[in-house]
Tab-separated table of C-alpha atoms and ligand atoms in Angstrom:
chain	number	residue	atom	x	y	z
A	24	MET	CA	56.346	30.817	-89.725
A	25	ASP	CA	52.640	29.738	-89.046
A	26	SER	CA	51.950	26.118	-89.037
A	27	LEU	CA	49.027	23.632	-89.147
A	28	LEU	CA	47.931	21.592	-86.210
A	29	ILE	CA	45.856	18.372	-87.403
A	30	LYS	CA	43.949	15.798	-85.257
A	31	GLY	CA	43.332	13.006	-87.562
A	32	GLY	CA	41.121	10.321	-87.874
A	33	LEU	CA	37.778	11.963	-88.790
A	34	PRO	CA	35.965	11.292	-92.179
A	35	LEU	CA	35.282	14.715	-93.680
A	36	HIS	CA	31.454	15.442	-94.914
A	37	GLY	CA	29.740	18.404	-96.254
A	38	GLU	CA	30.511	20.889	-99.267
A	39	VAL	CA	33.311	22.962	-100.139
A	40	ALA	CA	33.483	25.844	-102.577
A	41	ILE	CA	36.488	25.385	-105.212
A	42	SER	CA	38.334	28.851	-105.639
A	43	GLY	CA	39.538	30.373	-108.971
A	44	ALA	CA	42.660	28.479	-110.452
A	45	LYS	CA	45.980	29.750	-109.262
A	46	ASN	CA	47.711	28.680	-112.425
A	47	ALA	CA	45.260	30.090	-114.499
A	48	VAL	CA	45.186	33.711	-112.707
A	49	LEU	CA	48.700	34.311	-112.800
A	50	PRO	CA	49.327	34.463	-116.641
A	51	ILE	CA	45.956	36.143	-116.810
A	52	LEU	CA	47.093	38.845	-114.691
A	53	ALA	CA	50.128	39.012	-116.667
A	54	ALA	CA	47.981	39.259	-119.876
A	55	THR	CA	46.211	42.557	-118.374
A	56	LEU	CA	49.579	44.188	-119.341
A	57	LEU	CA	48.970	43.851	-123.049
A	58	THR	CA	46.456	46.706	-123.094
A	59	SER	CA	46.209	50.262	-121.755
A	60	GLU	CA	42.713	50.038	-120.994
A	61	PRO	CA	41.131	48.581	-117.750
A	62	CYS	CA	40.723	44.660	-117.246
A	63	VAL	CA	38.607	43.075	-114.531
A	64	ILE	CA	39.399	39.778	-113.498
A	65	ARG	CA	36.861	37.881	-111.511
A	66	ARG	CA	36.918	34.501	-109.118
A	67	VAL	CA	40.290	35.619	-108.150
A	68	PRO	CA	41.628	33.320	-105.301
A	69	ASN	CA	42.961	35.181	-102.176
A	70	LEU	CA	46.454	33.704	-102.410
A	71	SER	CA	50.065	34.834	-101.702
A	72	ASP	CA	51.159	34.068	-105.176
A	73	VAL	CA	48.406	36.163	-106.607
A	74	ARG	CA	48.850	39.073	-104.392
A	75	PHE	CA	52.669	38.821	-105.288
A	76	MET	CA	51.828	39.021	-108.991
A	77	GLY	CA	49.784	42.159	-107.844
A	78	GLN	CA	52.812	43.685	-106.425
A	79	ILE	CA	54.855	42.843	-109.832
A	80	LEU	CA	52.187	44.439	-111.913
A	81	THR	CA	52.199	47.446	-109.688
A	82	TRP	CA	55.929	47.703	-109.788
A	83	LEU	CA	55.879	47.569	-113.479
A	84	GLY	CA	53.466	50.695	-113.345
A	85	ALA	CA	49.941	49.154	-113.629
A	86	GLU	CA	47.226	50.158	-111.204
A	87	VAL	CA	46.174	47.256	-109.501
A	88	ARG	CA	43.047	47.052	-107.256
A	89	PHE	CA	42.040	43.830	-105.491
A	90	ASP	CA	38.362	44.004	-104.390
A	91	ASN	CA	36.570	40.999	-102.741
A	92	GLY	CA	37.144	38.185	-105.110
A	93	SER	CA	38.037	40.385	-108.262
A	94	VAL	CA	41.023	42.529	-109.600
A	95	ARG	CA	40.808	45.381	-111.864
A	96	VAL	CA	44.397	46.279	-113.588
A	97	GLN	CA	44.761	49.139	-115.883
A	98	ALA	CA	48.564	49.239	-117.201
A	99	ARG	CA	48.603	52.702	-118.894
A	100	LYS	CA	52.300	53.078	-118.727
A	101	LEU	CA	54.846	50.611	-118.123
A	102	LYS	CA	58.333	49.722	-117.662
A	103	GLY	CA	59.853	46.912	-119.213
A	104	THR	CA	62.116	45.543	-116.231
A	105	GLY	CA	61.021	43.292	-113.747
A	106	GLU	CA	62.747	43.960	-110.424
A	107	TYR	CA	65.287	41.105	-109.796
A	108	ASP	CA	64.185	40.351	-106.277
A	109	LEU	CA	60.522	40.322	-107.054
A	110	ILE	CA	60.612	37.946	-110.074
A	111	ARG	CA	63.036	35.566	-108.349
A	112	LYS	CA	60.641	34.861	-105.484
A	113	MET	CA	58.097	33.257	-107.790
A	114	ARG	CA	58.589	31.273	-110.790
A	115	GLY	CA	55.110	32.140	-112.159
A	116	SER	CA	56.248	35.638	-112.713
A	117	ILE	CA	58.254	34.673	-115.675
A	118	CYS	CA	54.852	34.989	-117.677
A	119	ILE	CA	55.072	38.754	-117.430
A	120	MET	CA	57.819	38.582	-120.395
A	121	GLY	CA	55.608	37.867	-123.372
A	122	PRO	CA	53.158	40.755	-122.545
A	123	LEU	CA	56.194	43.221	-121.799
A	124	LEU	CA	57.795	41.984	-125.249
A	125	ALA	CA	54.700	42.266	-127.050
A	126	ARG	CA	53.725	45.689	-125.877
A	127	LEU	CA	57.317	47.389	-125.313
A	128	HIS	CA	59.280	45.327	-127.698
A	129	LYS	CA	61.774	44.913	-124.990
A	130	ALA	CA	61.642	42.739	-121.683
A	131	THR	CA	64.123	42.146	-119.003
A	132	VAL	CA	63.392	40.043	-116.136
A	133	SER	CA	65.742	38.076	-113.655
A	134	LEU	CA	66.509	34.541	-114.708
A	135	PRO	CA	64.467	31.992	-112.209
A	136	GLY	CA	66.797	29.648	-110.882
A	137	GLY	CA	65.960	26.056	-109.860
A	138	CYS	CA	63.604	25.142	-107.272
A	139	VAL	CA	63.042	22.131	-105.092
A	140	ILE	CA	60.818	20.315	-107.676
A	141	GLY	CA	63.502	20.409	-110.179
A	142	ALA	CA	65.474	22.686	-112.712
A	143	ARG	CA	62.747	24.582	-114.183
A	144	PRO	CA	64.797	25.986	-117.462
A	145	ILE	CA	62.996	28.581	-119.623
A	146	ASN	CA	64.780	27.782	-122.777
A	147	LEU	CA	61.590	27.069	-124.407
A	148	HIS	CA	59.883	30.398	-123.640
A	149	LEU	CA	63.060	31.897	-125.104
A	150	LYS	CA	63.114	29.701	-128.130
A	151	GLY	CA	59.516	30.872	-128.983
A	152	PHE	CA	60.507	34.684	-128.401
A	153	GLU	CA	63.594	34.223	-130.529
A	154	ALA	CA	60.995	32.733	-133.393
A	155	LEU	CA	59.063	35.698	-133.268
A	156	GLY	CA	62.358	37.444	-134.196
A	157	ALA	CA	63.396	38.853	-130.652
A	158	ARG	CA	67.107	38.854	-129.754
A	159	VAL	CA	67.703	37.286	-126.141
A	160	VAL	CA	70.607	37.977	-124.132
A	161	ILE	CA	71.406	36.633	-120.777
A	162	GLU	CA	73.601	38.944	-118.649
A	163	GLY	CA	74.364	39.190	-115.018
A	164	GLY	CA	71.459	37.259	-113.909
A	165	TYR	CA	68.585	38.814	-116.049
A	166	VAL	CA	67.358	37.708	-119.573
A	167	HIS	CA	66.801	40.640	-121.850
A	168	ALA	CA	64.494	40.070	-124.898
A	169	SER	CA	64.083	42.560	-127.562
A	170	ALA	CA	62.850	43.331	-130.919
A	171	LYS	CA	62.200	46.092	-133.367
A	172	ARG	CA	59.180	44.125	-134.422
A	173	LEU	CA	57.848	40.737	-133.561
A	174	VAL	CA	56.756	38.541	-136.693
A	175	GLY	CA	54.667	35.376	-136.575
A	176	SER	CA	56.168	32.199	-137.372
A	177	PRO	CA	55.393	28.434	-136.997
A	178	MET	CA	57.467	26.900	-134.000
A	179	PHE	CA	57.838	23.796	-132.250
A	180	LEU	CA	57.770	24.116	-128.318
A	181	GLY	CA	58.123	20.581	-127.255
A	182	GLY	CA	60.783	19.850	-124.728
A	183	ARG	CA	62.334	16.783	-122.552
A	184	ALA	CA	59.198	16.246	-120.661
A	185	GLY	CA	56.785	17.134	-123.300
A	186	SER	CA	54.814	20.661	-123.596
A	187	THR	CA	55.496	23.567	-121.481
A	188	VAL	CA	52.428	25.428	-119.852
A	189	LEU	CA	53.904	28.736	-119.071
A	190	GLY	CA	56.232	28.778	-122.149
A	191	THR	CA	52.875	28.248	-124.133
A	192	ALA	CA	51.214	30.938	-122.365
A	193	ASN	CA	54.060	33.141	-122.561
A	194	VAL	CA	54.806	32.820	-126.312
A	195	MET	CA	51.181	32.985	-127.055
A	196	MET	CA	50.734	36.253	-125.353
A	197	ALA	CA	53.737	37.669	-127.136
A	198	ALA	CA	52.305	36.564	-130.528
A	199	THR	CA	48.891	38.374	-130.062
A	200	LEU	CA	50.583	41.579	-131.068
A	201	ALA	CA	53.273	40.050	-133.620
A	202	GLU	CA	52.821	40.815	-137.431
A	203	GLY	CA	51.297	37.842	-138.928
A	204	VAL	CA	50.417	34.362	-138.092
A	205	THR	CA	52.155	32.267	-135.170
A	206	ILE	CA	51.641	28.620	-135.068
A	207	ILE	CA	52.709	26.879	-131.874
A	208	GLU	CA	53.304	23.067	-132.321
A	209	SER	CA	53.466	20.765	-129.112
A	210	ALA	CA	51.429	23.622	-127.524
A	211	ALA	CA	50.488	22.777	-123.833
A	212	CYS	CA	46.732	21.607	-123.708
A	213	GLU	CA	46.174	22.393	-120.198
A	214	PRO	CA	42.551	23.873	-119.223
A	215	GLU	CA	44.770	27.049	-117.877
A	216	VAL	CA	46.131	27.895	-121.357
A	217	VAL	CA	42.555	27.480	-122.522
A	218	ASP	CA	41.291	29.999	-119.934
A	219	LEU	CA	44.295	32.459	-121.062
A	220	ALA	CA	43.287	32.141	-124.691
A	221	ALA	CA	39.707	32.995	-123.955
A	222	PHE	CA	40.704	36.086	-122.000
A	223	LEU	CA	43.051	37.236	-124.700
A	224	ASN	CA	40.391	36.657	-127.331
A	225	SER	CA	37.825	38.641	-125.469
A	226	MET	CA	40.825	41.293	-125.510
A	227	GLY	CA	40.615	41.264	-129.231
A	228	ALA	CA	43.352	38.512	-129.864
A	229	LYS	CA	42.718	36.003	-132.574
A	230	ILE	CA	43.726	32.624	-131.187
A	231	ALA	CA	42.463	29.097	-132.451
A	232	GLY	CA	43.016	25.641	-131.263
A	233	ALA	CA	43.753	26.334	-127.400
A	234	GLY	CA	43.437	23.095	-125.746
A	235	SER	CA	45.090	21.253	-128.583
A	236	PRO	CA	48.668	20.794	-129.252
A	237	THR	CA	48.691	23.165	-132.349
A	238	ILE	CA	47.828	26.892	-131.276
A	239	THR	CA	47.294	29.408	-134.165
A	240	VAL	CA	47.760	33.191	-133.175
A	241	THR	CA	46.908	35.705	-135.759
A	242	GLY	CA	48.454	38.773	-134.735
A	243	VAL	CA	46.271	42.009	-134.194
A	244	LYS	CA	47.425	45.647	-133.925
A	245	MET	CA	46.129	46.249	-130.467
A	246	LEU	CA	44.163	44.625	-127.624
A	247	HIS	CA	41.382	46.320	-125.528
A	248	GLY	CA	40.164	45.871	-121.979
A	249	ALA	CA	37.909	43.177	-120.920
A	250	GLU	CA	36.411	41.236	-118.245
A	251	HIS	CA	37.062	37.553	-117.116
A	252	GLU	CA	36.099	34.818	-114.885
A	253	VAL	CA	38.927	32.530	-113.937
A	254	ILE	CA	38.031	28.770	-114.273
A	255	PRO	CA	37.803	26.741	-110.891
A	256	ASP	CA	40.847	25.274	-109.766
A	257	ARG	CA	41.227	21.701	-110.835
A	258	ILE	CA	44.255	20.965	-108.442
A	259	GLU	CA	42.603	22.318	-105.369
A	260	ALA	CA	39.504	20.139	-106.552
A	261	ALA	CA	41.470	17.035	-106.673
A	262	THR	CA	42.993	17.573	-103.367
A	263	TYR	CA	39.745	17.644	-101.504
A	264	ALA	CA	38.277	14.860	-103.548
A	265	ILE	CA	41.414	12.791	-102.491
A	266	ALA	CA	40.944	14.277	-98.798
A	267	ALA	CA	37.035	12.662	-99.104
A	268	ALA	CA	38.465	9.067	-100.176
A	269	MET	CA	41.428	9.155	-97.649
A	270	THR	CA	38.946	9.857	-94.629
A	271	ASN	CA	36.023	7.668	-95.870
A	272	GLY	CA	34.054	10.715	-96.167
A	273	GLU	CA	31.760	12.531	-98.611
A	274	VAL	CA	32.470	15.856	-99.783
A	275	LYS	CA	30.585	17.886	-102.452
A	276	LEU	CA	33.150	19.954	-104.578
A	277	ARG	CA	30.974	23.071	-105.347
A	278	GLY	CA	32.270	24.707	-108.658
A	279	ALA	CA	34.536	21.683	-109.458
A	280	ARG	CA	34.901	21.198	-113.343
A	281	ALA	CA	34.738	17.485	-113.993
A	282	ASP	CA	35.577	17.827	-117.535
A	283	HIS	CA	39.175	19.322	-116.485
A	284	MET	CA	39.756	16.283	-114.071
A	285	HIS	CA	39.217	13.079	-116.216
A	286	ALA	CA	42.697	11.634	-115.226
A	287	VAL	CA	42.309	12.401	-111.439
A	288	LEU	CA	38.493	11.037	-111.311
A	289	ASP	CA	39.525	8.138	-113.290
A	290	LYS	CA	42.383	7.267	-110.861
A	291	LEU	CA	40.305	7.792	-107.678
A	292	THR	CA	37.449	5.329	-109.132
A	293	ASP	CA	39.843	2.696	-109.909
A	294	ALA	CA	41.259	3.435	-106.031
A	295	GLY	CA	37.573	2.857	-104.730
A	296	ALA	CA	36.235	6.172	-104.508
A	297	THR	CA	32.664	6.875	-105.914
A	298	ILE	CA	32.300	10.154	-108.101
A	299	GLN	CA	29.038	11.569	-108.588
A	300	ARG	CA	28.856	14.384	-111.002
A	301	ASN	CA	25.923	16.997	-110.967
A	302	GLY	CA	25.156	20.514	-112.512
A	303	THR	CA	27.188	22.557	-109.954
A	304	GLY	CA	29.851	20.356	-109.118
A	305	LEU	CA	30.836	16.791	-108.177
A	306	THR	CA	30.635	14.993	-104.944
A	307	VAL	CA	33.306	12.201	-104.009
A	308	SER	CA	32.790	9.602	-101.373
A	309	ARG	CA	34.202	6.392	-100.312
A	310	LYS	CA	32.555	3.656	-98.531
A	311	GLY	CA	34.484	0.411	-99.241
A	312	ARG	CA	38.077	-0.488	-99.145
A	313	LEU	CA	40.653	1.499	-101.099
A	314	LYS	CA	42.762	-0.121	-103.819
A	315	PRO	CA	46.245	0.343	-104.993
A	316	VAL	CA	46.783	2.024	-108.342
A	317	ASP	CA	49.814	3.003	-110.357
A	318	ILE	CA	50.132	6.662	-111.719
A	319	THR	CA	52.395	8.264	-114.021
A	320	THR	CA	52.330	11.962	-114.640
A	321	LEU	CA	51.948	13.642	-117.748
A	322	PRO	CA	51.093	16.829	-119.388
A	323	TYR	CA	47.352	17.353	-119.789
A	324	SER	CA	45.078	15.253	-120.315
A	325	GLY	CA	47.330	12.770	-118.634
A	326	PHE	CA	47.558	12.533	-114.718
A	327	PRO	CA	48.736	15.989	-113.471
A	328	THR	CA	51.953	16.652	-111.747
A	329	ASP	CA	50.454	18.900	-109.340
A	330	VAL	CA	48.420	16.187	-107.906
A	331	GLN	CA	51.236	13.369	-107.689
A	332	ALA	CA	52.193	14.211	-104.105
A	333	GLN	CA	48.494	14.043	-102.848
A	334	MET	CA	47.922	10.862	-104.450
A	335	MET	CA	50.846	9.420	-102.896
A	336	ALA	CA	49.486	10.321	-99.499
A	337	LEU	CA	46.284	8.439	-100.440
A	338	MET	CA	48.237	5.362	-101.675
A	339	ALA	CA	50.234	5.373	-98.494
A	340	VAL	CA	47.121	4.467	-96.497
A	341	THR	CA	45.909	1.883	-99.298
A	342	PRO	CA	46.687	-1.534	-98.629
A	343	GLY	CA	48.941	-3.058	-101.294
A	344	ILE	CA	51.635	-1.687	-103.545
A	345	SER	CA	51.271	1.113	-105.928
A	346	ILE	CA	53.921	2.607	-108.180
A	347	ILE	CA	54.022	6.400	-108.869
A	348	THR	CA	56.304	7.660	-111.643
A	349	GLU	CA	56.977	11.327	-112.119
A	350	ARG	CA	57.622	12.182	-115.645
A	351	ILE	CA	57.632	16.142	-115.570
A	352	PHE	CA	59.712	17.409	-112.856
A	353	GLU	CA	62.866	15.405	-111.977
A	354	SER	CA	63.019	15.868	-108.429
A	355	ARG	CA	59.490	16.179	-107.152
A	356	PHE	CA	59.600	13.698	-104.379
A	357	MET	CA	60.499	15.851	-101.234
A	358	HIS	CA	57.143	14.572	-99.621
A	359	VAL	CA	58.609	11.146	-99.506
A	360	SER	CA	60.787	11.504	-96.438
A	361	GLU	CA	58.049	13.501	-94.608
A	362	LEU	CA	55.443	10.934	-95.313
A	363	THR	CA	57.990	8.461	-94.091
A	364	ARG	CA	58.119	10.180	-91.091
A	365	LEU	CA	54.364	9.522	-90.488
A	366	GLY	CA	55.015	6.024	-90.672
A	367	ALA	CA	54.414	5.492	-94.592
A	368	ASP	CA	56.351	3.027	-96.364
A	369	ILE	CA	57.866	4.585	-99.583
A	370	GLU	CA	61.108	3.855	-101.660
A	371	ILE	CA	62.130	5.972	-104.409
A	372	GLU	CA	63.647	4.295	-107.598
A	373	GLY	CA	64.641	6.456	-110.291
A	374	PRO	CA	61.543	8.613	-111.247
A	375	SER	CA	59.267	6.035	-109.695
A	376	ALA	CA	57.938	5.836	-105.920
A	377	ILE	CA	57.201	2.678	-104.810
A	378	VAL	CA	54.418	2.957	-102.367
A	379	LYS	CA	53.877	-0.284	-99.902
A	380	GLY	CA	50.412	1.086	-98.669
A	381	GLY	CA	48.220	0.346	-95.727
A	382	LYS	CA	50.540	0.892	-92.463
A	383	PRO	CA	48.729	3.125	-90.037
A	384	LEU	CA	49.993	6.527	-90.246
A	385	SER	CA	50.670	8.333	-86.860
A	386	GLY	CA	50.807	11.837	-86.310
A	387	ALA	CA	54.141	13.770	-86.061
A	388	PRO	CA	55.806	17.157	-86.830
A	389	VAL	CA	56.655	17.518	-90.557
A	390	MET	CA	58.085	20.266	-92.760
A	391	ALA	CA	56.431	21.274	-95.865
A	392	SER	CA	58.942	21.905	-98.738
A	393	ASP	CA	56.839	22.839	-101.710
A	394	LEU	CA	53.264	23.674	-102.189
A	395	ARG	CA	51.809	20.421	-103.141
A	396	ALA	CA	54.097	18.447	-100.870
A	397	SER	CA	52.663	20.588	-98.167
A	398	ALA	CA	49.074	19.664	-99.461
A	399	ALA	CA	50.144	15.964	-99.260
A	400	LEU	CA	51.214	16.117	-95.660
A	401	VAL	CA	47.969	17.681	-94.541
A	402	LEU	CA	46.016	14.868	-96.242
A	403	ALA	CA	48.284	12.462	-94.320
A	404	GLY	CA	47.838	14.487	-91.446
A	405	LEU	CA	43.718	13.957	-91.669
A	406	ALA	CA	44.125	10.370	-91.887
A	407	ALA	CA	46.834	9.836	-89.268
A	408	ARG	CA	46.114	8.867	-85.762
A	409	GLY	CA	47.235	11.523	-83.264
A	410	THR	CA	48.384	15.026	-84.265
A	411	THR	CA	50.301	16.197	-86.921
A	412	GLN	CA	51.943	19.429	-87.128
A	413	VAL	CA	52.623	20.968	-90.628
A	414	ASN	CA	55.403	23.391	-90.511
A	415	ARG	CA	56.395	26.090	-93.082
A	416	VAL	CA	52.862	26.290	-94.258
A	417	TYR	CA	53.364	29.432	-96.096
A	418	HIS	CA	54.151	27.118	-99.098
A	419	ILE	CA	50.527	25.983	-98.867
A	420	ASP	CA	49.095	29.548	-98.589
A	421	ARG	CA	50.608	30.188	-101.967
A	422	GLY	CA	48.146	27.562	-103.734
A	423	TYR	CA	45.320	26.900	-101.476
A	424	GLU	CA	42.773	29.630	-100.198
A	425	GLN	CA	41.985	29.287	-96.624
A	426	ILE	CA	42.579	25.523	-96.397
A	427	ASP	CA	42.133	25.411	-92.734
A	428	ASN	CA	38.935	27.145	-92.748
A	429	LYS	CA	37.848	25.034	-95.844
A	430	LEU	CA	38.855	21.702	-93.963
A	431	ARG	CA	37.402	22.718	-90.793
A	432	GLN	CA	33.765	23.422	-92.503
A	433	LEU	CA	34.360	19.880	-93.604
A	434	GLY	CA	34.498	18.472	-90.005
A	435	ALA	CA	38.400	18.303	-89.673
A	436	ARG	CA	40.238	19.102	-86.574
A	437	ILE	CA	42.652	21.646	-87.997
A	438	GLU	CA	43.992	24.930	-86.490
A	439	ARG	CA	46.586	27.585	-87.686
A	440	ILE	CA	49.252	28.279	-85.001
A	441	GLU	CA	50.268	31.659	-86.112
A	442	ASP	CA	54.084	32.482	-85.516
A	443	SER	CA	54.145	35.456	-83.024
B	22	EPU	N1	60.736	22.942	-119.451
B	22	EPU	C1	61.821	22.746	-120.119
B	22	EPU	N2	62.017	24.173	-120.859
B	22	EPU	C2	61.300	25.146	-120.786
B	22	EPU	C3	60.158	25.237	-119.593
B	22	EPU	C4	59.737	24.022	-119.125
B	22	EPU	O1	62.634	22.059	-120.431
B	22	EPU	O2	61.433	26.338	-121.337
B	22	EPU	C5	60.317	21.616	-118.774
B	22	EPU	C6	60.308	21.583	-117.173
B	22	EPU	O3	61.438	21.553	-116.571
B	22	EPU	C7	59.288	20.440	-116.932
B	22	EPU	C8	58.402	20.574	-118.146
B	22	EPU	O4	59.122	21.094	-119.165
B	22	EPU	O5	60.078	19.442	-116.942
B	22	EPU	C9	57.111	21.218	-117.738
B	22	EPU	O6	57.167	22.353	-117.224
B	22	EPU	P1	56.186	23.637	-117.445
B	22	EPU	O7	57.002	24.532	-118.098
B	22	EPU	O8	54.915	22.804	-118.185
B	22	EPU	O9	55.888	24.092	-115.877
B	22	EPU	P2	55.243	25.637	-115.794
B	22	EPU	O10	54.877	26.095	-116.791
B	22	EPU	O11	56.753	26.264	-115.197
B	22	EPU	C10	53.047	25.283	-114.383
B	22	EPU	C11	52.669	25.326	-113.288
B	22	EPU	C12	53.199	24.213	-112.150
B	22	EPU	C13	52.971	22.767	-113.167
B	22	EPU	C14	53.610	22.856	-114.487
B	22	EPU	C15	53.281	21.803	-115.063
B	22	EPU	C16	52.079	27.672	-113.112
B	22	EPU	C17	52.321	29.180	-112.252
B	22	EPU	N3	52.891	26.611	-112.839
B	22	EPU	O12	54.605	25.351	-114.411
B	22	EPU	O13	52.383	24.468	-110.891
B	22	EPU	O14	53.371	21.677	-112.038
B	22	EPU	O15	53.042	23.870	-115.155
B	22	EPU	O16	51.903	21.189	-114.866
B	22	EPU	O17	51.466	27.460	-113.729
B	22	EPU	C18	52.043	23.983	-108.940
B	22	EPU	O18	51.051	24.704	-108.912
B	22	EPU	O19	52.443	23.600	-107.761
B	22	EPU	C19	53.083	24.113	-109.887
B	22	EPU	C20	54.214	23.763	-109.744
């Protein structure tokens, strides 16, 4: 397993290109299964999760061709069963279920289990399919959904922590080919849902209200091929923004969309960073002292759970006490013990982490446990004295395109140690 070796203490300076959004491209790739015609998706990040989704589509019978930042998919014929071992490996693959159900009227996928950030149930996805008239049975580790016909219906998809991103995506995709009108209440408002709706509409779907808590889908008979450019990754952009603030640097995030990042930019400003918006992205810098901020993760447009760990790394080097409360996933604090290994002073109290920041961090070997936790460790390593070795970086390669090269371009001393 590869690891990253970081010699910290240098401010980051320069420009970094923000890649296409992982969490937008995964459901968009699944949506290509809704038509037998070819679809071309552009600004596709070269990530292990994305290549993996390509394998799943191929396994289902689609022709998939990756070509220098774009993917062409044509799903002339499909089978309705997702292979157990393939689906199990990546939770995002659950979003093939809606398209398979819409196109074949049946879908069988392995039931995703829990993961390190929490239980991650799919009851709301299934509730939505049932509201469209599907019969859902869980048997032998698989979820089977089938329907003679899918019929549009009003439904409420709110759950314990609010809306569900992939649940909204999944049900929205299934509803595109249902008869009549589907109204999803408590729909997720994330930009990735809006991007998926834009792609589906360019395929001939009739979706209104994406980006608001009420999405209306008027079913159509069939969808056609389309081309689409994926939105920039707001989580990747936020991670580099925090890196700039943490290291006292100045980084231009080329292609970043400030309008997708209000909550993060607002907190970074409160923490002492300067944000300049310009036509082609935004620039984040920090000259003065850092200030502690309290954060609570919430569904969009609240502070994203996917930036919680990185923000905790920033607060660890910020003098004063900040309280970070995680409201989306129940156990998304795996980074705390590893940040502590670098010298951070953090205590967990229920859903909150109390960060007593400002203690100097010093490099150590640490273990990446999930994607965003690994990003937090890389950030901490950039700010720490000495050398930090982040092990198990396959987690970070799932969601950050060429993070080592991008950071090196910004002046960081970071190198990948490949497992021989
Ligand atoms: N939930 C349910 N029932 C469901 C679905 C979700 O109770 O049927 C709960 C979850 O347990 C959680 C909350 O609802 O408490 C929100 O989960 P959501 O369904 O929105 O998460 P997701 O769609 O499975 C996506 C991203 C995650 C991101 C979350 C929240 C993808 C591929 N994944 O997951 O991204 O954290 O939305 O914004 O889009 C990451 O990129 O590191 C990552 C984990």
